[in-house]
Each structure stands twice: as C-alpha cells, then as structure tokens.
Amino acid sequence: MDGSERGRGEGREDAGVIADRADTLRKEIAALPAGHRLASLRELADRFKVTTVTAGNALKALADEGVIVSVPTRGYFVQSPPSAGEAGQEAGGPVNRDEINAIHSEIQQLAARVAELEKRAQSPSSA
C-alpha cells in the first residue's frame, strides 16, 4: 500500500485494525521498562501504514487499559512493568489499580505544572 491509500476512509477506521495494532504494540511494550517513551503518533502511523487516527485509537485503547500513559506535550510512556507478576514480587505485592490511577493523575498534574513553570520562566516579566 502506498501513502495515497492510507488516507482513504479516515475517520471510519475498522475496529479490527485498531485492535490488531493495539495487540502488536501491547506485545512489544511487554518487553520495555516502565517509563520508556514510545514512538510518536506519526511514526507509529507510518510504521503500521495506517492513519494517525487509527494509531491514536490504538494508543488510547492501551492507555485505557493502563498499559501506557499519555503525558501532554511529552508523548506516550510505558506505565506498567514488563511483567505484572515480576513487578508484584519486586514491589512486595500485587499492583493496586487505584494506586496506579492516582499516580497517573499526579503525573498529568505535574506535567501541566512543569509546562506552566517553563512558560513563566521564559516570560520576560517573571521575577
């Protein structure tokens, strides 16, 4: 398929294609350490020869599962350890979903705060 075919039907992506791409990424992510930054949306779309909408929907599915986390203006990062069993052993117990969600929320708040501070630091009127 060439690039001209990729744009056809944009916005009407097949759920099977999205699930397939999410499955492929999920398997690859299992081998990555927590905190690893994933390729950009554009890079993933190019790699899988799909639209950025499809790539974004696959990433959203993984984020909804708690496999990755989206940090605004920074990208997508591996959220869960490569193996939940290994992580539970090393951390002293099973992973608590509520704790993960709370940390995810804190990360988003901190990312927004960092962006705000960076903006203020670049402003000539900051003192």
PDB file of C-alpha atoms in Angstrom:
ATOM      1  CA  MET A   1       0.000   0.000   0.000  1.00  0.00           C
ATOM      2  CA  ASP A   2       1.361   3.430  -0.834  1.00  0.00           C
ATOM      3  CA  GLY A   3       0.799   6.602   1.175  1.00  0.00           C
ATOM      4  CA  SER A   4      -2.109   7.695  -1.040  1.00  0.00           C
ATOM      5  CA  GLU A   5      -4.194   4.721   0.082  1.00  0.00           C
ATOM      6  CA  ARG A   6      -3.647   5.426   3.743  1.00  0.00           C
ATOM      7  CA  GLY A   7      -5.882   8.489   3.838  1.00  0.00           C
ATOM      8  CA  ARG A   8      -8.906   6.747   2.385  1.00  0.00           C
ATOM      9  CA  GLY A   9     -11.729   6.295   4.858  1.00  0.00           C
ATOM     10  CA  GLU A  10     -10.028   8.357   7.521  1.00  0.00           C
ATOM     11  CA  GLY A  11     -12.356   8.731  10.479  1.00  0.00           C
ATOM     12  CA  ARG A  12     -14.009   5.376   9.699  1.00  0.00           C
ATOM     13  CA  GLU A  13     -11.218   3.115  10.823  1.00  0.00           C
ATOM     14  CA  ASP A  14     -12.071  -0.547  11.290  1.00  0.00           C
ATOM     15  CA  ALA A  15     -12.215  -1.657  14.925  1.00  0.00           C
ATOM     16  CA  GLY A  16     -10.353  -4.839  13.954  1.00  0.00           C
ATOM     17  CA  VAL A  17      -7.424  -2.824  12.586  1.00  0.00           C
ATOM     18  CA  ILE A  18      -7.274  -0.766  15.776  1.00  0.00           C
ATOM     19  CA  ALA A  19      -7.392  -3.893  17.948  1.00  0.00           C
ATOM     20  CA  ASP A  20      -4.704  -5.561  15.821  1.00  0.00           C
ATOM     21  CA  ARG A  21      -2.354  -2.582  16.139  1.00  0.00           C
ATOM     22  CA  ALA A  22      -3.027  -2.337  19.876  1.00  0.00           C
ATOM     23  CA  ASP A  23      -2.249  -6.070  20.264  1.00  0.00           C
ATOM     24  CA  THR A  24       1.013  -5.689  18.367  1.00  0.00           C
ATOM     25  CA  LEU A  25       2.039  -2.713  20.492  1.00  0.00           C
ATOM     26  CA  ARG A  26       0.965  -4.465  23.714  1.00  0.00           C
ATOM     27  CA  LYS A  27       3.316  -7.371  22.943  1.00  0.00           C
ATOM     28  CA  GLU A  28       6.192  -5.011  22.163  1.00  0.00           C
ATOM     29  CA  ILE A  29       5.535  -2.903  25.268  1.00  0.00           C
ATOM     30  CA  ALA A  30       5.725  -6.023  27.471  1.00  0.00           C
ATOM     31  CA  ALA A  31       9.478  -6.122  26.765  1.00  0.00           C
ATOM     32  CA  LEU A  32      10.027  -2.436  27.595  1.00  0.00           C
ATOM     33  CA  PRO A  33      10.818  -0.951  31.006  1.00  0.00           C
ATOM     34  CA  ALA A  34       8.328   1.256  32.812  1.00  0.00           C
ATOM     35  CA  GLY A  35       8.796   4.887  31.808  1.00  0.00           C
ATOM     36  CA  HIS A  36      10.075   4.068  28.306  1.00  0.00           C
ATOM     37  CA  ARG A  37       8.873   6.664  25.774  1.00  0.00           C
ATOM     38  CA  LEU A  38       7.052   5.205  22.774  1.00  0.00           C
ATOM     39  CA  ALA A  39       7.441   6.341  19.188  1.00  0.00           C
ATOM     40  CA  SER A  40       5.405   9.382  18.160  1.00  0.00           C
ATOM     41  CA  LEU A  41       1.892   9.077  16.796  1.00  0.00           C
ATOM     42  CA  ARG A  42       3.130   9.948  13.301  1.00  0.00           C
ATOM     43  CA  GLU A  43       5.950   7.398  13.498  1.00  0.00           C
ATOM     44  CA  LEU A  44       3.539   4.658  14.570  1.00  0.00           C
ATOM     45  CA  ALA A  45       1.073   5.581  11.815  1.00  0.00           C
ATOM     46  CA  ASP A  46       3.860   5.419   9.235  1.00  0.00           C
ATOM     47  CA  ARG A  47       5.182   2.145  10.607  1.00  0.00           C
ATOM     48  CA  PHE A  48       1.785   0.428  10.566  1.00  0.00           C
ATOM     49  CA  LYS A  49       0.695   2.163   7.329  1.00  0.00           C
ATOM     50  CA  VAL A  50      -2.474   3.495   8.953  1.00  0.00           C
ATOM     51  CA  THR A  51      -3.853   6.958   9.614  1.00  0.00           C
ATOM     52  CA  THR A  52      -2.863   8.895  12.705  1.00  0.00           C
ATOM     53  CA  VAL A  53      -6.494   8.462  13.807  1.00  0.00           C
ATOM     54  CA  THR A  54      -6.074   4.666  13.846  1.00  0.00           C
ATOM     55  CA  ALA A  55      -2.690   4.859  15.571  1.00  0.00           C
ATOM     56  CA  GLY A  56      -4.163   7.273  18.124  1.00  0.00           C
ATOM     57  CA  ASN A  57      -7.124   4.987  18.752  1.00  0.00           C
ATOM     58  CA  ALA A  58      -4.763   2.034  19.321  1.00  0.00           C
ATOM     59  CA  LEU A  59      -2.752   4.119  21.806  1.00  0.00           C
ATOM     60  CA  LYS A  60      -5.966   5.270  23.511  1.00  0.00           C
ATOM     61  CA  ALA A  61      -7.042   1.641  23.920  1.00  0.00           C
ATOM     62  CA  LEU A  62      -3.715   0.835  25.581  1.00  0.00           C
ATOM     63  CA  ALA A  63      -3.963   3.918  27.801  1.00  0.00           C
ATOM     64  CA  ASP A  64      -7.499   2.909  28.813  1.00  0.00           C
ATOM     65  CA  GLU A  65      -6.093  -0.493  29.829  1.00  0.00           C
ATOM     66  CA  GLY A  66      -3.392   1.178  31.911  1.00  0.00           C
ATOM     67  CA  VAL A  67      -0.553  -0.223  29.774  1.00  0.00           C
ATOM     68  CA  ILE A  68       0.692   3.226  28.751  1.00  0.00           C
ATOM     69  CA  VAL A  69       0.172   6.779  29.913  1.00  0.00           C
ATOM     70  CA  SER A  70      -0.154   9.885  27.783  1.00  0.00           C
ATOM     71  CA  VAL A  71       1.718  12.921  29.072  1.00  0.00           C
ATOM     72  CA  PRO A  72       0.518  16.031  27.223  1.00  0.00           C
ATOM     73  CA  THR A  73       3.187  17.595  25.009  1.00  0.00           C
ATOM     74  CA  ARG A  74       5.634  14.833  26.022  1.00  0.00           C
ATOM     75  CA  GLY A  75       4.289  11.643  24.433  1.00  0.00           C
ATOM     76  CA  TYR A  76       3.247   8.157  25.437  1.00  0.00           C
ATOM     77  CA  PHE A  77       5.139   6.193  28.067  1.00  0.00           C
ATOM     78  CA  VAL A  78       5.080   2.605  29.306  1.00  0.00           C
ATOM     79  CA  GLN A  79       3.147   2.649  32.538  1.00  0.00           C
ATOM     80  CA  SER A  80       3.111  -0.929  33.725  1.00  0.00           C
ATOM     81  CA  PRO A  81       6.185  -3.067  34.318  1.00  0.00           C
ATOM     82  CA  PRO A  82       7.122  -5.638  31.654  1.00  0.00           C
ATOM     83  CA  SER A  83       5.547  -8.408  33.715  1.00  0.00           C
ATOM     84  CA  ALA A  84       2.911  -7.743  36.377  1.00  0.00           C
ATOM     85  CA  GLY A  85       3.983 -10.902  38.234  1.00  0.00           C
ATOM     86  CA  GLU A  86       7.614  -9.827  38.392  1.00  0.00           C
ATOM     87  CA  ALA A  87       6.643  -6.299  39.422  1.00  0.00           C
ATOM     88  CA  GLY A  88       4.442  -7.614  42.212  1.00  0.00           C
ATOM     89  CA  GLN A  89       7.301  -9.764  43.523  1.00  0.00           C
ATOM     90  CA  GLU A  90       9.829  -6.920  43.429  1.00  0.00           C
ATOM     91  CA  ALA A  91       7.467  -4.351  44.941  1.00  0.00           C
ATOM     92  CA  GLY A  92       6.323  -6.720  47.668  1.00  0.00           C
ATOM     93  CA  GLY A  93       2.802  -7.466  46.423  1.00  0.00           C
ATOM     94  CA  PRO A  94       0.276  -7.202  43.628  1.00  0.00           C
ATOM     95  CA  VAL A  95      -0.224  -3.985  41.699  1.00  0.00           C
ATOM     96  CA  ASN A  96      -3.066  -1.844  43.054  1.00  0.00           C
ATOM     97  CA  ARG A  97      -5.165  -0.372  40.211  1.00  0.00           C
ATOM     98  CA  ASP A  98      -6.368   2.568  42.347  1.00  0.00           C
ATOM     99  CA  GLU A  99      -2.774   3.452  43.201  1.00  0.00           C
ATOM    100  CA  ILE A 100      -1.812   3.346  39.514  1.00  0.00           C
ATOM    101  CA  ASN A 101      -4.720   5.634  38.626  1.00  0.00           C
ATOM    102  CA  ALA A 102      -3.767   8.051  41.386  1.00  0.00           C
ATOM    103  CA  ILE A 103      -0.148   8.150  40.200  1.00  0.00           C
ATOM    104  CA  HIS A 104      -1.315   8.626  36.610  1.00  0.00           C
ATOM    105  CA  SER A 105      -3.373  11.629  37.729  1.00  0.00           C
ATOM    106  CA  GLU A 106      -0.401  13.048  39.638  1.00  0.00           C
ATOM    107  CA  ILE A 107       1.831  12.663  36.571  1.00  0.00           C
ATOM    108  CA  GLN A 108      -0.623  14.620  34.439  1.00  0.00           C
ATOM    109  CA  GLN A 109      -0.896  17.359  37.066  1.00  0.00           C
ATOM    110  CA  LEU A 110       2.888  17.560  37.398  1.00  0.00           C
ATOM    111  CA  ALA A 111       3.345  17.700  33.618  1.00  0.00           C
ATOM    112  CA  ALA A 112       0.886  20.593  33.447  1.00  0.00           C
ATOM    113  CA  ARG A 113       2.664  22.346  36.328  1.00  0.00           C
ATOM    114  CA  VAL A 114       6.088  21.877  34.675  1.00  0.00           C
ATOM    115  CA  ALA A 115       4.745  23.304  31.409  1.00  0.00           C
ATOM    116  CA  GLU A 116       3.330  26.290  33.312  1.00  0.00           C
ATOM    117  CA  LEU A 117       6.623  26.909  35.122  1.00  0.00           C
ATOM    118  CA  GLU A 118       8.624  26.581  31.900  1.00  0.00           C
ATOM    119  CA  LYS A 119       6.338  29.138  30.270  1.00  0.00           C
ATOM    120  CA  ARG A 120       6.706  31.522  33.195  1.00  0.00           C
ATOM    121  CA  ALA A 121      10.483  31.080  33.206  1.00  0.00           C
ATOM    122  CA  GLN A 122      10.628  32.113  29.553  1.00  0.00           C
ATOM    123  CA  SER A 123       8.459  35.168  30.130  1.00  0.00           C
ATOM    124  CA  PRO A 124      10.442  38.411  30.386  1.00  0.00           C
ATOM    125  CA  SER A 125       8.137  39.698  33.131  1.00  0.00           C
ATOM    126  CA  SER A 126       8.827  36.821  35.546  1.00  0.00           C
ATOM    127  CA  ALA A 127      10.674  37.939  38.621  1.00  0.00           C
TER     128      ALA A 127
END
